[in-house]
Structures are given as C-alpha cells and as structure tokens.
C-alpha cells in the first residue's frame, strides 16, 4: 500500500506527473516521498530541456522517452540506500541500475541510474548528458564541463558560441525556479510511512 505522503509526492502540482511506469515502480518499492518529489522535479526540468531542444534544434536526434524515463528514475537506487537522500554517497547508482534491470526495465532506460553522475564516462550520449544536466540545474547548480558537453553535442547546425548562449539563457531561466522546486521536494518526508 502506498503511503499518503508518497501518493501526494507523485500526484500533487506543480510538477509534471512521472511516466506511469516510473510512478508504478516507485509505488511498488514504497519509495521515500522526498525521493519521488525529487524525481518529479528533475523530470520536469528534463521535459523543459527537451522542449527547448525540439524548438531550437529539431534536427538533433534524441530519445525523448529515454530522457524522461531516465530523469524519472535516475536516483531510484536511493530506495535501497535512503541515507543518500540526505547525505553523500554513490552506492545508489550501480544498485539502482541493477534494481531497474531486475524489474524488467530495458538497459536503454535503466542506464541513467548508473550514468547520471558520470557524464564523462565512455559511451555516454546526449540523452545521458540531458538527464545529468536536469539533475543539476533543477536546484540551480551549473556545471560548466557538463554544459560544454551538451553544447558540443548540439553544435554543428549552429555555431558553438550561439548554442552556448541559447543553452545558457535556458539554464538561467530554469535555475530561477529552483527555490520553488526545492520547496516542493523538501515538503515531503525522507521516509515512507
């Protein structure tokens, strides 16, 4: 049975609802409500990034479903490592990846649990970088190296400086909403119950 706090974290405005499969996983795992709220905040930012990408760089191929699912589940390993909800740690990354695979989630969607904090790893894609970027900028954290990776992936049709300026404007606008997203996340308890 889903706790009332988890139900609210998954359904209350203002954040966009998670993909149904992701929300079902969180319910099945009786995820901490604060984790669900965090995943909704990051998912909402990822949707904003994808909307910008579709408008400004429509010719850039991107697996929209993967980005949205990845943003909605990237920290799911924190169900297994709840201390990492309020403190440092990276055990949730490989364990979250294994958890998703064990639940039947395909690798193309499960990988974000493993890659969201290692965007410079070999074989990372634009999709990995977008999930990582959403996981940073939702709270107004700017990571120049990560942003440069995204610019590098998008530069081609437009000059790199132009892509950088457009992305910087977008990230600045997104960062302006960080206080509301943080308040949304922090309104929920760290533990289910």
Coordinates of C-alpha atoms in Angstrom, one line a residue:
X1 CA 0.0 0.0 0.0
X2 CA 1.3 3.4 -1.0
X3 CA 1.7 5.9 1.9
X4 CA -0.3 9.1 1.7
X5 CA 2.9 11.2 1.5
X6 CA 4.2 9.1 -1.4
X7 CA 0.9 9.4 -3.2
X8 CA 1.0 13.2 -2.8
X9 CA 4.6 13.4 -3.9
X10 CA 3.6 11.5 -7.1
X11 CA 0.5 13.5 -7.8
X12 CA 0.5 17.0 -6.3
X13 CA 1.1 20.0 -8.5
X14 CA 3.1 21.9 -9.6
X15 CA 5.5 19.3 -11.1
X16 CA 4.6 17.2 -14.2
X17 CA 3.5 13.7 -13.5
X18 CA 6.1 11.0 -14.0
X19 CA 5.8 8.4 -16.7
X20 CA 3.2 5.8 -15.5
X21 CA 5.8 3.0 -15.5
X22 CA 8.2 5.1 -13.3
X23 CA 5.4 6.0 -10.9
X24 CA 4.4 2.4 -10.6
X25 CA 8.0 1.3 -9.8
X26 CA 8.2 3.9 -7.1
X27 CA 4.8 2.8 -5.6
X28 CA 5.9 -0.9 -5.8
X29 CA 9.1 0.0 -4.0
X30 CA 7.3 2.1 -1.4
X31 CA 9.8 4.9 -2.3
X32 CA 10.6 7.6 0.2
X33 CA 8.2 10.6 -0.6
X34 CA 11.1 13.0 -0.8
X35 CA 12.7 10.8 -3.5
X36 CA 9.5 10.8 -5.5
X37 CA 9.3 14.6 -5.3
X38 CA 12.9 14.9 -6.3
X39 CA 12.4 12.7 -9.3
X40 CA 9.4 14.7 -10.4
X41 CA 11.3 17.9 -10.1
X42 CA 14.2 16.6 -12.3
X43 CA 11.7 15.0 -14.7
X44 CA 10.0 18.4 -15.1
X45 CA 13.3 20.1 -15.9
X46 CA 14.2 17.3 -18.3
X47 CA 10.9 18.0 -20.1
X48 CA 11.8 21.7 -20.3
X49 CA 15.2 20.8 -21.8
X50 CA 13.6 18.5 -24.4
X51 CA 11.0 21.2 -25.3
X52 CA 13.8 23.7 -25.9
X53 CA 15.8 21.1 -27.9
X54 CA 12.8 20.4 -30.1
X55 CA 12.2 24.1 -30.7
X56 CA 15.8 25.2 -31.2
X57 CA 17.5 22.0 -32.6
X58 CA 14.7 19.9 -34.2
X59 CA 17.2 18.1 -36.4
X60 CA 19.2 16.7 -33.4
X61 CA 18.0 13.1 -32.8
X62 CA 17.2 12.4 -29.2
X63 CA 15.4 9.6 -27.5
X64 CA 12.8 11.6 -25.7
X65 CA 11.2 8.6 -23.9
X66 CA 14.6 7.6 -22.6
X67 CA 15.4 11.0 -21.2
X68 CA 12.1 11.4 -19.5
X69 CA 12.2 7.9 -18.0
X70 CA 15.8 8.3 -17.0
X71 CA 15.1 11.6 -15.3
X72 CA 12.1 10.0 -13.5
X73 CA 14.2 7.0 -12.2
X74 CA 17.9 8.2 -12.1
X75 CA 18.0 8.1 -8.3
X76 CA 15.8 5.0 -7.7
X77 CA 18.7 3.3 -6.0
X78 CA 18.1 5.6 -3.1
X79 CA 15.2 3.3 -2.2
X80 CA 18.0 0.8 -1.3
X81 CA 20.3 3.5 0.2
X82 CA 18.0 6.0 1.9
X83 CA 20.9 7.6 3.8
X84 CA 22.0 9.0 0.4
X85 CA 18.8 11.1 0.3
X86 CA 20.2 13.5 2.8
X87 CA 23.9 12.7 2.7
X88 CA 26.7 11.9 0.2
X89 CA 27.1 8.6 -1.5
X90 CA 27.1 6.8 -4.8
X91 CA 26.1 3.3 -3.9
X92 CA 22.6 4.1 -5.3
X93 CA 24.0 4.4 -8.8
X94 CA 25.0 0.8 -9.6
X95 CA 22.4 -0.6 -7.3
X96 CA 19.7 1.5 -8.9
X97 CA 20.8 0.3 -12.3
X98 CA 20.6 -3.4 -11.2
X99 CA 17.3 -2.8 -9.5
X100 CA 15.8 -1.4 -12.7
X101 CA 17.1 -4.3 -14.8
X102 CA 15.8 -6.8 -12.2
X103 CA 12.4 -5.1 -12.6
X104 CA 12.4 -5.7 -16.3
X105 CA 13.4 -2.2 -17.4
X106 CA 15.4 -2.3 -20.6
X107 CA 19.1 -1.2 -20.5
X108 CA 18.4 1.8 -22.7
X109 CA 16.1 3.1 -19.9
X110 CA 17.9 1.7 -16.9
X111 CA 21.3 3.0 -17.7
X112 CA 20.6 6.5 -16.4
X113 CA 20.7 5.3 -12.8
X114 CA 24.3 4.4 -13.5
X115 CA 25.3 7.3 -15.8
X116 CA 23.7 10.4 -14.2
X117 CA 26.7 11.2 -12.1
X118 CA 29.4 10.1 -14.6
X119 CA 28.6 12.1 -17.7
X120 CA 32.2 11.9 -18.9
X121 CA 32.2 8.1 -19.0
X122 CA 32.9 6.3 -22.2
X123 CA 29.9 5.8 -24.4
X124 CA 27.7 8.5 -22.8
X125 CA 25.2 10.1 -25.1
X126 CA 23.3 13.3 -25.4
X127 CA 20.5 11.6 -23.6
X128 CA 22.8 10.8 -20.6
X129 CA 24.0 14.4 -20.6
X130 CA 20.5 15.8 -20.6
X131 CA 19.5 13.7 -17.6
X132 CA 22.7 14.7 -15.8
X133 CA 22.0 18.4 -16.7
X134 CA 18.5 18.2 -15.5
X135 CA 19.7 16.6 -12.2
X136 CA 22.0 19.6 -11.7
X137 CA 20.1 22.6 -12.9
X138 CA 16.8 21.7 -11.1
X139 CA 18.4 23.2 -8.0
X140 CA 20.3 25.9 -9.9
X141 CA 23.6 24.1 -9.9
X142 CA 25.6 25.0 -13.0
X143 CA 28.3 22.6 -14.1
X144 CA 30.4 24.2 -16.9
X145 CA 32.0 20.9 -18.1
X146 CA 28.6 19.2 -18.4
X147 CA 27.1 22.2 -20.2
X148 CA 30.1 22.2 -22.6
X149 CA 29.4 18.5 -23.4
X150 CA 25.8 19.4 -24.3
X151 CA 26.9 22.3 -26.4
X152 CA 29.4 20.1 -28.2
X153 CA 26.7 17.5 -29.0
X154 CA 24.4 20.3 -30.4
X155 CA 27.0 22.4 -32.2
X156 CA 27.1 21.6 -35.9
X157 CA 24.0 23.1 -37.4
X158 CA 24.7 26.3 -35.4
X159 CA 28.0 27.8 -34.3
X160 CA 29.1 26.6 -30.8
X161 CA 29.0 30.1 -29.3
X162 CA 25.4 30.5 -30.4
X163 CA 24.4 27.2 -29.0
X164 CA 26.2 28.1 -25.7
X165 CA 24.4 31.4 -25.5
X166 CA 21.0 29.8 -26.1
X167 CA 21.6 27.0 -23.6
X168 CA 22.9 29.5 -21.0
X169 CA 19.7 31.5 -21.4
X170 CA 17.6 28.4 -20.9
X171 CA 19.5 27.2 -17.9
X172 CA 19.4 30.6 -16.3
X173 CA 15.6 30.6 -16.7
X174 CA 15.3 27.1 -15.3
X175 CA 17.6 27.9 -12.4
X176 CA 15.3 30.8 -11.5
X177 CA 12.6 28.2 -10.5
X178 CA 15.0 26.3 -8.2
X179 CA 13.6 27.7 -4.9
X180 CA 10.1 26.5 -5.8
X181 CA 11.4 23.1 -6.8
X182 CA 13.4 22.8 -3.7
X183 CA 10.4 23.8 -1.5
X184 CA 8.3 21.2 -3.4
X185 CA 10.9 18.4 -2.7
X186 CA 11.5 19.4 0.9
X187 CA 7.8 19.4 1.7
X188 CA 8.0 15.6 1.7
X189 CA 9.5 13.4 4.4
X190 CA 12.7 11.4 3.9
X191 CA 11.0 8.1 4.8
X192 CA 7.8 6.4 3.9
X193 CA 5.1 5.8 6.4

